Coordinates of C-alpha atoms in Angstrom, one line a residue:
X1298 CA -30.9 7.1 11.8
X1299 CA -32.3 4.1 10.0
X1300 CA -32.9 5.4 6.6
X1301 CA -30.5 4.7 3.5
X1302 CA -30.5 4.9 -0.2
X1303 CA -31.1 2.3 -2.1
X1304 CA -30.3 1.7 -5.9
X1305 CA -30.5 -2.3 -6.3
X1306 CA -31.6 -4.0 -9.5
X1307 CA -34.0 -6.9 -7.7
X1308 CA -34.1 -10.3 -9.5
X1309 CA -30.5 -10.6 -10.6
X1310 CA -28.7 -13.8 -9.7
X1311 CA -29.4 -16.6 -6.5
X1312 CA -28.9 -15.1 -3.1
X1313 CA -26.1 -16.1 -1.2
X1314 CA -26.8 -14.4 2.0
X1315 CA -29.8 -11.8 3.0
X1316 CA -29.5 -9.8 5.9
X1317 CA -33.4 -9.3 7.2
X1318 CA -33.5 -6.2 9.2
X1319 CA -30.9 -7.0 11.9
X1320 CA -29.5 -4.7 14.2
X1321 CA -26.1 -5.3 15.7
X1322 CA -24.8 -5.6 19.4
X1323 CA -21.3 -4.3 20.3
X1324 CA -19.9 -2.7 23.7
X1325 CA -20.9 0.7 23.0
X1326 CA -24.2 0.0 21.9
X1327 CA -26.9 -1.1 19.1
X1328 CA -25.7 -0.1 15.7
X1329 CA -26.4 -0.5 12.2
X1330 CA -30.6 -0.6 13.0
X1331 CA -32.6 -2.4 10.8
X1332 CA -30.4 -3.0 8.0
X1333 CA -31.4 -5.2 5.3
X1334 CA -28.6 -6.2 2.2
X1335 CA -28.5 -9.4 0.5
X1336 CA -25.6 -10.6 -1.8
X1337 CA -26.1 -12.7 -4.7
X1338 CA -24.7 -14.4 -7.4
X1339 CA -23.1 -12.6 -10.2
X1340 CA -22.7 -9.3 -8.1
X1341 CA -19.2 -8.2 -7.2
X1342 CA -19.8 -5.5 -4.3
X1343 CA -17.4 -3.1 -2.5
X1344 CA -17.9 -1.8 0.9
X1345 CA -16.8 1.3 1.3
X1346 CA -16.6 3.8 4.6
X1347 CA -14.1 5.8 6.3
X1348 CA -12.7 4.5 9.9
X1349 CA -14.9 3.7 12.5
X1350 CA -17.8 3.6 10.2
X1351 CA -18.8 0.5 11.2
X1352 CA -16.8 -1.8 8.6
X1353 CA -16.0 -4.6 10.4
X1354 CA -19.1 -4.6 12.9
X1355 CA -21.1 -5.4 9.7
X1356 CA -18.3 -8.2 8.5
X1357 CA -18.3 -10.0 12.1
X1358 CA -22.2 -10.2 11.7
X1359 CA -21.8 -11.6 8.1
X1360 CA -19.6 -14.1 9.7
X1361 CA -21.5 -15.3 12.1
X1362 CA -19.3 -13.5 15.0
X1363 CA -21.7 -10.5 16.5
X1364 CA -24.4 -10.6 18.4
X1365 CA -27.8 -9.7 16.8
X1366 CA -30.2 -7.4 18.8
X1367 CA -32.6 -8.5 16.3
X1368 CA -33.2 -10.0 12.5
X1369 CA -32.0 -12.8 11.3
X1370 CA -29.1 -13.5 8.5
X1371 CA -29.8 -15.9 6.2
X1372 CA -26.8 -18.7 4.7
X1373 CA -28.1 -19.7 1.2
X1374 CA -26.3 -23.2 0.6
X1375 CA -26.7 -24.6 -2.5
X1376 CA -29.3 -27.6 -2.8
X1377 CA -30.4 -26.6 1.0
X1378 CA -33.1 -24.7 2.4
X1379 CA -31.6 -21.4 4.0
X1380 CA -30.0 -21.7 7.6
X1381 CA -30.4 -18.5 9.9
X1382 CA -27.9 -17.0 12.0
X1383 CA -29.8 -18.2 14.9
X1384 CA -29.2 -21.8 14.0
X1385 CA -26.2 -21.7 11.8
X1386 CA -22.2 -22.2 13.7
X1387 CA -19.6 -20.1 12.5
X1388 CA -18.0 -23.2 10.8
X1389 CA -20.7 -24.2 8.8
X1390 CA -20.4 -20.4 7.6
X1391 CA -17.0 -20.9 6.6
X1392 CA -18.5 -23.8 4.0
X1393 CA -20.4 -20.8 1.8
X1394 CA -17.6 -17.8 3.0
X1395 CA -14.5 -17.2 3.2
X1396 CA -12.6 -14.4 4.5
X1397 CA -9.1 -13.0 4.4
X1398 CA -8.7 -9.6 7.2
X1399 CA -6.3 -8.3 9.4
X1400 CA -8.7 -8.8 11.9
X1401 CA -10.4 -11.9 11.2
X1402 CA -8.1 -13.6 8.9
X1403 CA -4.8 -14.0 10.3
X1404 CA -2.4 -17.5 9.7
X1405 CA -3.5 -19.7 13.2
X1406 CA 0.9 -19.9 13.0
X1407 CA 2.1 -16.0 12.8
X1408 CA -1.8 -14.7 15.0
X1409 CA 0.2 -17.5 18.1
X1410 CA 3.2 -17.0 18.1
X1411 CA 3.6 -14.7 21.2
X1412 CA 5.6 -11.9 20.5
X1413 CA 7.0 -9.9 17.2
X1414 CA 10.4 -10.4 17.4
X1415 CA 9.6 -14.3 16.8
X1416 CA 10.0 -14.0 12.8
X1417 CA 13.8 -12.9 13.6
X1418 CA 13.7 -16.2 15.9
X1419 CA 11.9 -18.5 13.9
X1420 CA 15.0 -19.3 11.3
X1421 CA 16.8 -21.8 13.4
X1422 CA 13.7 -23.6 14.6
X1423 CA 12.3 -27.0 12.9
X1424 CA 8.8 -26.4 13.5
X1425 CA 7.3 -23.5 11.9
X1426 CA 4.7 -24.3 9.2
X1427 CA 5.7 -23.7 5.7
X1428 CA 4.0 -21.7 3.2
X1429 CA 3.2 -25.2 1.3
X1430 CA 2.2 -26.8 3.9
X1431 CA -0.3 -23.9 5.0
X1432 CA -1.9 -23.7 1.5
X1433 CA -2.4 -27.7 1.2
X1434 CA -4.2 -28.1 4.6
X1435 CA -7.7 -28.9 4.9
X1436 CA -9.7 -26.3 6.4
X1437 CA -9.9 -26.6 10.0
X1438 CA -13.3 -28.0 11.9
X1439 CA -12.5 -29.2 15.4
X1440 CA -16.2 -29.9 16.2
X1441 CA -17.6 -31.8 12.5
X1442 CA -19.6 -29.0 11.8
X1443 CA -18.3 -28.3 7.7
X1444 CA -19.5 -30.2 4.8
X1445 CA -16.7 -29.4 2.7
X1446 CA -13.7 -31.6 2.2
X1447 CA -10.9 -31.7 -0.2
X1448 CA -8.8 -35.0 -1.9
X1449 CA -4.8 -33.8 -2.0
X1450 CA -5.6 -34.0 -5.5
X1451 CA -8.0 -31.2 -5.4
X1452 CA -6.1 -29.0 -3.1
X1453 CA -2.9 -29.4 -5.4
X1454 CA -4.2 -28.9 -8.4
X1455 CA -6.3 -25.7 -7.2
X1456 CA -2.6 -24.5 -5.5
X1457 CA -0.8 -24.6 -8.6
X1458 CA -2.9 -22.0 -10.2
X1459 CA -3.3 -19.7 -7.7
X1460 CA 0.2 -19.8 -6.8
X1461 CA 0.9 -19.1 -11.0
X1462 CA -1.5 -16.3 -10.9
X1463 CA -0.2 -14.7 -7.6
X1464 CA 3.4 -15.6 -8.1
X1465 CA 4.1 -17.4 -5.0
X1466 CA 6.3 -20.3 -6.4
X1467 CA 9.6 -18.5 -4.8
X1468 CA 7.3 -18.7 -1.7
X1469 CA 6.1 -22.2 -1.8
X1470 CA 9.0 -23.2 0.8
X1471 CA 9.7 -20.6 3.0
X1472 CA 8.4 -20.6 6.7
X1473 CA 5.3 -18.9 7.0
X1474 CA 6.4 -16.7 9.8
X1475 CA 9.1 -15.4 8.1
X1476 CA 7.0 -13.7 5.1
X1477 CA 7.2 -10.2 5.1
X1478 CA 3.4 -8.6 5.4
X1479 CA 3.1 -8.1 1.8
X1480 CA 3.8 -11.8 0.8
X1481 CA 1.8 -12.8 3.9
X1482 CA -1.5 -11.2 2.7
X1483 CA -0.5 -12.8 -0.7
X1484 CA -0.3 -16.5 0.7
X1485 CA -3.7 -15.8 2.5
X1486 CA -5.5 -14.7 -0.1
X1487 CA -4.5 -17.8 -2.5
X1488 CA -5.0 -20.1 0.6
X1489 CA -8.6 -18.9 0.5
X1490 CA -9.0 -18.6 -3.0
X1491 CA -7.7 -22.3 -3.3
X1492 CA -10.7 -23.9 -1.3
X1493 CA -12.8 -22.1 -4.2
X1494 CA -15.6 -20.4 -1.6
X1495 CA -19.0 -19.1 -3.4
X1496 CA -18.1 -16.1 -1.3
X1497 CA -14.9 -14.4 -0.6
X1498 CA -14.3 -11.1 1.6
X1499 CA -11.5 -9.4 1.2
X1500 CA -10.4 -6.7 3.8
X1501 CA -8.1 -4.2 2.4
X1502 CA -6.4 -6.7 0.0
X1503 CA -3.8 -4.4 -1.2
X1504 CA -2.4 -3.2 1.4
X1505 CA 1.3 -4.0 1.9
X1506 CA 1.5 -5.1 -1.4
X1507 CA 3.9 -3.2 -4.1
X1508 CA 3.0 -1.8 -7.5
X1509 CA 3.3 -5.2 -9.2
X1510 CA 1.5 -7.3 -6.5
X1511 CA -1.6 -5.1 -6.6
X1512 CA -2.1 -5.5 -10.5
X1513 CA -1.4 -8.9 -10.2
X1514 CA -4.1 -9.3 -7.7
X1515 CA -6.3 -6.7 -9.6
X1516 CA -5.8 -9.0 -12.9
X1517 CA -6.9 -12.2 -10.5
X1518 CA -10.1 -11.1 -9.9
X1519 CA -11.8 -11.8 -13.5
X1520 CA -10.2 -15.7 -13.0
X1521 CA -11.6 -16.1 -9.6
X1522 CA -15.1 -14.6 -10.9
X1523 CA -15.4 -16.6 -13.7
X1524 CA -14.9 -19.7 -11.0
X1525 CA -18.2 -18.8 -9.9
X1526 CA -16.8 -16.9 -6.8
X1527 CA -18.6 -13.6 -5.7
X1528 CA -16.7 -11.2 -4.3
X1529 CA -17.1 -8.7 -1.1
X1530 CA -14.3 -5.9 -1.0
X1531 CA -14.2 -3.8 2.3
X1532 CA -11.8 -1.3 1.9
X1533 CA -11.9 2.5 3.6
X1534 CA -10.5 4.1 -0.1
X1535 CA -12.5 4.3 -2.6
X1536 CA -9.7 4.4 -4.7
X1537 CA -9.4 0.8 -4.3
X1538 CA -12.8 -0.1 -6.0
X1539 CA -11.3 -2.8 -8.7
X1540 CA -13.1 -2.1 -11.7
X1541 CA -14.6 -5.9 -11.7
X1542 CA -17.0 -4.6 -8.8
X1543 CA -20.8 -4.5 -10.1
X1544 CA -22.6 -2.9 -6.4
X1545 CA -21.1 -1.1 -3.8
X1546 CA -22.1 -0.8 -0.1
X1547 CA -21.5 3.1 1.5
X1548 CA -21.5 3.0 5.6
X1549 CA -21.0 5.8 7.6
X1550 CA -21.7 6.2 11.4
X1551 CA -22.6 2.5 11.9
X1552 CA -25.3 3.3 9.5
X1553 CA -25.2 2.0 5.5
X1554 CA -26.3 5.1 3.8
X1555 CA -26.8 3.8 0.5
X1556 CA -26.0 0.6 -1.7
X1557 CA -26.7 -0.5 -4.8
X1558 CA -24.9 -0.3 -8.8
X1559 CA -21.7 0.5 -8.5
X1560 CA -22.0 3.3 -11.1
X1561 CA -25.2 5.2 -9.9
X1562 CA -24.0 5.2 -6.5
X1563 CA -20.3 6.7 -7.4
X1564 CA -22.2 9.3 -9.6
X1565 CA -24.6 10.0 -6.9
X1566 CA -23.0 9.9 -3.6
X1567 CA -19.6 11.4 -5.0
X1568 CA -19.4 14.5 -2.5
X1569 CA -20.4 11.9 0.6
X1570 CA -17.6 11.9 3.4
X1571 CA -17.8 8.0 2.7
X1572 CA -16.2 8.3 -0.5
X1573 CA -14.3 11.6 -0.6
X1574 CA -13.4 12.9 3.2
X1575 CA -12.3 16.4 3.5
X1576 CA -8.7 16.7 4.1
X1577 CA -6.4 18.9 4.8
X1578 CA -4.4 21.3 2.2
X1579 CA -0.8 19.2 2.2
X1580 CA 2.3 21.0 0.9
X1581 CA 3.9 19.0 -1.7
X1582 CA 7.5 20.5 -2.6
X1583 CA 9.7 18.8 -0.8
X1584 CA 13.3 20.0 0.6
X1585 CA 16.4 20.3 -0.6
X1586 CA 18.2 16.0 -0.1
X1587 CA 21.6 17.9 -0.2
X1588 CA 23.9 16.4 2.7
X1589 CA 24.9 18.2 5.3
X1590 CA 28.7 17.2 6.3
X1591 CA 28.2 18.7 9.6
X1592 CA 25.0 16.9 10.5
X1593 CA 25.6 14.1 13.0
X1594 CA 25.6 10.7 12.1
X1595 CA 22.6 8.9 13.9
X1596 CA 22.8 5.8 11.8
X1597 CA 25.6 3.6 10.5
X1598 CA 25.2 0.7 8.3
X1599 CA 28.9 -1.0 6.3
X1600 CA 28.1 -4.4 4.3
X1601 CA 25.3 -5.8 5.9
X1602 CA 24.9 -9.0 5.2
X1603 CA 21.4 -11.3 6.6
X1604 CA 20.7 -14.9 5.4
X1605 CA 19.4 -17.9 6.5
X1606 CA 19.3 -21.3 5.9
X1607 CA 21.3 -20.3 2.6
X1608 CA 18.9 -17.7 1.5
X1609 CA 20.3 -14.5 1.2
X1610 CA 18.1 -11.8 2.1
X1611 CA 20.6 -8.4 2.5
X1612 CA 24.1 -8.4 0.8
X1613 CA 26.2 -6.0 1.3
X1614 CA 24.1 -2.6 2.4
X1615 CA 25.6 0.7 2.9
X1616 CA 24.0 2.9 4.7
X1617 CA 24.4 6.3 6.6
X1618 CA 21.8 8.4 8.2
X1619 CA 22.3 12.1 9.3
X1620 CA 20.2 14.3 11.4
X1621 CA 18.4 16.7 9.6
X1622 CA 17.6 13.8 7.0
X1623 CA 14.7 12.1 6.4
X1624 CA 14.6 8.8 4.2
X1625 CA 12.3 6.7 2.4
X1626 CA 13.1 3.0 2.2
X1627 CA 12.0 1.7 -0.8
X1628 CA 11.5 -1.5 -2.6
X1629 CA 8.9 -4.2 -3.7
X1630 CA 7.3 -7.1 -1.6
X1631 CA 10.3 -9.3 -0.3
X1632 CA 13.4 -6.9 -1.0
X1633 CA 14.6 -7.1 2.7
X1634 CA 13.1 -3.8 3.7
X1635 CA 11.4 -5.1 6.8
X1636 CA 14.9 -6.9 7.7
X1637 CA 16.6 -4.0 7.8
X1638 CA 14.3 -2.3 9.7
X1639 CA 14.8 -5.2 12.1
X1640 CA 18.6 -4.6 12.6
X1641 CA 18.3 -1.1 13.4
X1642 CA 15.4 -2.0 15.8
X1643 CA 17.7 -4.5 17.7
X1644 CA 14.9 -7.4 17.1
X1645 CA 17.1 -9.2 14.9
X1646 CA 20.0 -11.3 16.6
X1647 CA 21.8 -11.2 13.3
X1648 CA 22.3 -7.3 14.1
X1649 CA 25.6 -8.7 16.3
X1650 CA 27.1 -9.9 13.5
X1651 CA 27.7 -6.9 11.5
X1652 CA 28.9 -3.7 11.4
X1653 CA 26.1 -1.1 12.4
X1654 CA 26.4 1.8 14.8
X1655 CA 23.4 3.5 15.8
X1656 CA 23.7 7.0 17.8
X1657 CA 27.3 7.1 17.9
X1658 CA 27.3 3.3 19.5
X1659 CA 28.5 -0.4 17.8
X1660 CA 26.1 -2.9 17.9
X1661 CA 26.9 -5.5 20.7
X1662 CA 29.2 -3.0 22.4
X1663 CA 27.6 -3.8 26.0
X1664 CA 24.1 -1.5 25.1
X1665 CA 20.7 -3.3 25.8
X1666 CA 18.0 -3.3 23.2
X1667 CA 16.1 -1.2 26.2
X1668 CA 19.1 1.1 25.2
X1669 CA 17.9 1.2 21.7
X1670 CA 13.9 1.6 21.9
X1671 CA 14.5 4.3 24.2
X1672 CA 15.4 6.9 21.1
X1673 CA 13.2 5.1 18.6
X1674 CA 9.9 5.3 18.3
X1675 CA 8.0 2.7 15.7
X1676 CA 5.1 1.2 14.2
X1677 CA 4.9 -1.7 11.4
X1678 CA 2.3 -4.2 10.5
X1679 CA 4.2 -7.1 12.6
X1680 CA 3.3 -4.2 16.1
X1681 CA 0.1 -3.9 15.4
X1682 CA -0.4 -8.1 14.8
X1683 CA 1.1 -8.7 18.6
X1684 CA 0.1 -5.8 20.1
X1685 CA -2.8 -6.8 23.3
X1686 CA -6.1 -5.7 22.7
X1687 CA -6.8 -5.6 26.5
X1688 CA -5.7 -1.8 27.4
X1689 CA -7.5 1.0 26.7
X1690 CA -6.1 3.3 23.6
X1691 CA -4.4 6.1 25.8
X1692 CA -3.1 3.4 27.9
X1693 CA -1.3 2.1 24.7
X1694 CA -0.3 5.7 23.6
X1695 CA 1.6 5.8 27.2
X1696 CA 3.0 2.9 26.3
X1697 CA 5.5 4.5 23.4
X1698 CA 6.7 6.5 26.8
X1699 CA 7.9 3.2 28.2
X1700 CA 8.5 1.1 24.7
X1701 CA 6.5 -1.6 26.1
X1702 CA 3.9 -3.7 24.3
X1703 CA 1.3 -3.0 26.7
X1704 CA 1.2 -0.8 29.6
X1705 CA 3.1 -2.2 32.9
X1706 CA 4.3 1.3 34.4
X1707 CA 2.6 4.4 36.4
X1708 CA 2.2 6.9 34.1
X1709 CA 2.6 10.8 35.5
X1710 CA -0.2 13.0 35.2
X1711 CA 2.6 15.3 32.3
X1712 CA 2.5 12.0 30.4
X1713 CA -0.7 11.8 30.6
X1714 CA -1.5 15.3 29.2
X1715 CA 1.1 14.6 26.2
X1716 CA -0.6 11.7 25.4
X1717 CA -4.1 13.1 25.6
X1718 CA -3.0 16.4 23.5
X1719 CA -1.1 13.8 20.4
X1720 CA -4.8 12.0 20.2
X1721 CA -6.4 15.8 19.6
X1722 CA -3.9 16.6 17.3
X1723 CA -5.0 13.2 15.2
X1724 CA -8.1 14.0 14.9
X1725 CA -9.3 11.1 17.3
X1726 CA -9.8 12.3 21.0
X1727 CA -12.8 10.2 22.0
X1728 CA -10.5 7.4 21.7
X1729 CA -9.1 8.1 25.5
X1730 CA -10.8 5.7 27.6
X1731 CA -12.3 3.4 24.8
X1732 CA -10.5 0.0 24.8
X1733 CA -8.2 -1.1 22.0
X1734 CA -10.3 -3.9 21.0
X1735 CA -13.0 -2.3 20.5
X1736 CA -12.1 0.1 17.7
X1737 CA -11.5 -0.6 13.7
X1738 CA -8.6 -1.8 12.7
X1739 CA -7.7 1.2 10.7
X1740 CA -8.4 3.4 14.2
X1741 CA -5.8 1.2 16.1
X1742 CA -3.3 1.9 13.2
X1743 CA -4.0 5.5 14.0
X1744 CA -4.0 4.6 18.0
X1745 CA -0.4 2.6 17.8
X1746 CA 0.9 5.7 15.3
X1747 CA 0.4 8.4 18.5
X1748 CA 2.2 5.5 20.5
X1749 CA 5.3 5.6 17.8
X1750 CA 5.0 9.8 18.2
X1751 CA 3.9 10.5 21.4
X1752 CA 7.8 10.8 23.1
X1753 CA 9.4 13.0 20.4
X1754 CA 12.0 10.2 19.7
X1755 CA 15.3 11.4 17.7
X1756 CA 14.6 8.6 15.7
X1757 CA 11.3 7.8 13.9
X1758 CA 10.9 4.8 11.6
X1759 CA 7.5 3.7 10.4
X1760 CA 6.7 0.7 8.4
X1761 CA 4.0 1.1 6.2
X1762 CA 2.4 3.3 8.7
X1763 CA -0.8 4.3 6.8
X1764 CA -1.7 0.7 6.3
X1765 CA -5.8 0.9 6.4
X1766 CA -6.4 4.4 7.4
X1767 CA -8.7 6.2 5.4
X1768 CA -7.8 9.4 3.3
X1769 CA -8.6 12.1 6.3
X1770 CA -6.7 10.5 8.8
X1771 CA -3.8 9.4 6.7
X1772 CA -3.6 12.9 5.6
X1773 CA -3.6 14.1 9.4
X1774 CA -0.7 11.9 10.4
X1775 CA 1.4 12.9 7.3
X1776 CA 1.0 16.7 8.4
X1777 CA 1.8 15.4 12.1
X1778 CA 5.4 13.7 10.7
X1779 CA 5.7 16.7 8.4
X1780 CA 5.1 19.2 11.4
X1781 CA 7.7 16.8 13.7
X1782 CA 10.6 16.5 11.3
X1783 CA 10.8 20.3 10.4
X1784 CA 11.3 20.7 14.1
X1785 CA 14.6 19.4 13.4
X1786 CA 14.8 17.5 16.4
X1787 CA 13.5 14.1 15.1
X1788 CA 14.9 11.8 12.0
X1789 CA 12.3 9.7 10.1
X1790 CA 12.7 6.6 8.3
X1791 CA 9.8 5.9 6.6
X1792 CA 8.1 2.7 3.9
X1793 CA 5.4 2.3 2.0
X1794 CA 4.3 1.4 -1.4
X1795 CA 2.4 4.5 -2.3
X1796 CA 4.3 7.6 -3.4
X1797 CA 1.2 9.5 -2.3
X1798 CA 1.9 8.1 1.3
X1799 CA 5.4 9.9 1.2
X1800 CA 5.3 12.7 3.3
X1801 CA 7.2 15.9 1.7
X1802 CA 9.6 16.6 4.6
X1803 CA 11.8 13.5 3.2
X1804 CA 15.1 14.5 2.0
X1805 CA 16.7 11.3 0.9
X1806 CA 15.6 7.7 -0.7
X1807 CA 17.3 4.4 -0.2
X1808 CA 15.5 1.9 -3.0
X1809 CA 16.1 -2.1 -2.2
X1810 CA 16.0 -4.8 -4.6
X1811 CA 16.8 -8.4 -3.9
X1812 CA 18.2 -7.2 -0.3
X1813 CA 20.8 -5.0 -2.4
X1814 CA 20.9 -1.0 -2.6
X1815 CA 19.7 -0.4 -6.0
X1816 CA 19.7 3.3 -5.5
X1817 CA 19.9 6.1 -3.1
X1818 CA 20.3 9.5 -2.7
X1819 CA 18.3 12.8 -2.6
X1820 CA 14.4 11.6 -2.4
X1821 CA 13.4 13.2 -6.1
X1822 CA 16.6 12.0 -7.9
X1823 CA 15.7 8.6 -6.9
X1824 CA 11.8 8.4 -7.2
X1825 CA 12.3 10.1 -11.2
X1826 CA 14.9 7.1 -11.7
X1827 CA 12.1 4.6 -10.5

């Protein structure tokens, strides 16, 4: 289906880049059929669609990386006639747009660094990039191709205000590797704003980021648009639509149904599956975060302590887990959460030197980390960064059988039918056979999620799990962990940001600040305290 609703104001502003009836070429086919858009000055759009709607097919053609089946895209530089996307090289795209994504945008240091566990490594070597130096680099351009070039001066000057208005002073020395995913997304952003773009996509900028980061970044926006900087959002909530936005773009089905001013299309299209997917009726009240003295201890934690190179990022955590509990960890951008996580995990060397016993067992009492993943199952942003795109998606839902990242073993035919059951259950069965690298990014969050569930492990935790999944599916996972820890037979740790992430079968809160225990206790206690 071709057709699509349009509500644009023609006239307004230069153009920046017009897409003239293309049609886009990816594995499964030809999508997004004669599609025309164009972006100009002075408009702030959103792109909005649920996952798998085609999102970032239509961002790799505005980038210059996807093959058109036909049409052209045309680069609008200033004081140049228009290149087309037949002519023009990705890098002299980079010169009019810039682009911070999961997918697209990831730090050249953290995307090569080989494996996860390398932040929990990285704190003894010399060589890791530093935020600072990350920010002030010129722009790379192996083959002479950009036109834009920057004195120190410049790039200074430009750092020291973004880093004010994003707060990333504390940040300025710390090894890029070592940011958490939250102040990771922060530093790219500003490292992209910095180079001062006419045109700036943003892929689900606030996710990871606590309360106080997203209103910073939300207040950010009017500075950067008064720079002269249009802005592209792509985000699969429409809840995320910053107020500054002036047009939005709706796709569904690898099709844009409709785009124009933001207001007529939210008053128009408000019912559309785009905007407001059905999903399911949720129970809210959650249980009882009494403790049970007879409940056995899975998790042991007694003055933890983690720092590095005189940084101290835990001090002095107490912690104890029961089964039959459920917690949320809790705690803004940078307050040790993900180190923690890291301890229990066994990916953290540091976990040797303190006192934690995990099912009934001391740390570095002969047990291998093999030991450990074999009760736990996981997800967190740092997975999902490392994790090979090469296997197909059931291949890497077997692989939670094994704890492997990637799938090295035979896997029996029950396995199989496990697997294949979990991805029904989510909602997203045709994913079987399709290869992991050739789905969304917010469908291989929902791919590496069955992976964390698919063996029933006695212990759960997921790290901002829910990280660019769209309303339907989120809400289809939550019932899933819901559903799994009323069994009784599985204890969840769980983090995000959003309250409304928090699935109601948690019992219990533990809320970091500065890598101390601010609070815990019974979940509702500690979320009425803040």
């Amino acid at each position: 289906m071709k057709s699509s609703t349009v509500l644009d104001h023609p006239g307004e502003g230069n153009p920046f880049i017009t897409l003239d009836r293309i049609s886009i070429r990816i594995p499964a086919g030809i999508v997004f059929e004669d599609t025309s858009w164009e972006i100009r000055s002075g408009q702030q759009w959103a792109v909005v669609g649920p996952n798998g709607s085609g999102k970032s097919a239509l961002l790799k053609a505005v980038l210059g990386k996807a093959p058109l089946a036909s049409g052209r895209i045309l680069y609008h530089f200033p004081d140049e006639e228009p290149l087309d996307s037949v002519s023009v090289s990705p890098e002299r795209v980079k010169d009019l747009v810039a682009c911070v994504s999961s997918e697209y945008g990831k730090a050249p240091p953290v995307q090569g660094s080989g494996f996860y566990q390398a932040r929990w490594s990285s704190f003894s070597d010399d060589d890791p990039l530093l935020v600072s130096e990350y920010i002030l680099r010129q722009p790379a351009d192996p083959l002479g191709m950009s036109r834009r070039r920057f004195t120190p001066d410049q790039l200074l000057a430009s750092a020291e205000e973004f880093s004010g208005i994003l707060a990333l002073e504390d940040l300025w020395s710390k090894k890029l590797i070592a940011l958490s995913d939250g102040e990771l997304r922060r530093v790219m952003i500003a490292e992209a704003l910095i180079k001062g773009p006419s045109l700036l996509i943003l892929e689900n900028p606030f996710a990871g980021l606590d309360d106080e980061n997203q209103a910073r970044l939300r207040d950010s926006i009017p500075n950067v648009i008064r720079r002269g900087t249009t802005l592209v959002l792509v985000t699969a909530r429409a809840d995320e639509i910053p107020d500054s936005a002036t047009h939005v773009l709706l796709v569904q089905d690898h099709r844009v149904i409709a785009r124009g001013v933001k207001d007529e299309i939210l008053r128009g299209f408000s019912s559309s599956r785009a905007l407001k997917p059905e999903r399911p009726n949720i129970h809210k009240r959650r249980p009882s975060g009494a403790n049970d003295p007879e409940g056995q201890v899975l998790l042991q934690l007694s003055d933890v302590r983690v720092s590095y190179e005189g940084n101290t990022i835990l001090n002095g955590v107490d912690w104890e887990v029961r089964k039959g509990e459920h917690w949320a960890l809790l705690g803004p951008n940078g307050a040790g959460k993900t180190t923690l996580l890291s301890l229990i995990l066994g990916d953290n060397p540091q976990a040797y030197a303190n006192r934690i016993t995990l099912f009934g067992r001391r740390r570095g009492s002969g047990e291998t980390i093999w030991d450990i993943k074999a009760r736990v199952g996981w997800v967190s942003p740092e997975l999902h960064l490392y994790y090979p795109r090469r296997f197909s998606c059931l291949d890497v839902v077997c692989s939670g059988f094994f704890d492997s990242i990637g799938l090295h073993r035979r896997v029996s035919d029950d396995q199989r039918r496990l697997a294949e059951a979990l991805l029904i259950d989510m909602g997203i069965r045709d994913f079987g056979e399709k290869g992991f690298n050739s789905i969304s990014y917010g469908e291989q969050r929902l791919v590496l999620l069955a992976r964390a569930l698919v063996k029933r492990p006695p212990l759960l935790v997921l790290d901002e799990p829910c990280q660019g999944v769209d309303g339907l599916h989120r809400d289809r996972f939550l019932e899933l962990v819901n559903n799994l820890g009323n069994r009784g037979e599985t204890t969840i740790i769980f983090v995000t940001h959003l309250r409304d992430e928090l699935p109601w079968v948690l019992t219990h809160a533990l809320l970091l600040r500065k890598g101390r225990v601010f609070r815990k206790g019974p979940i509702e206690e500690v979320l009425a305290e803040g």
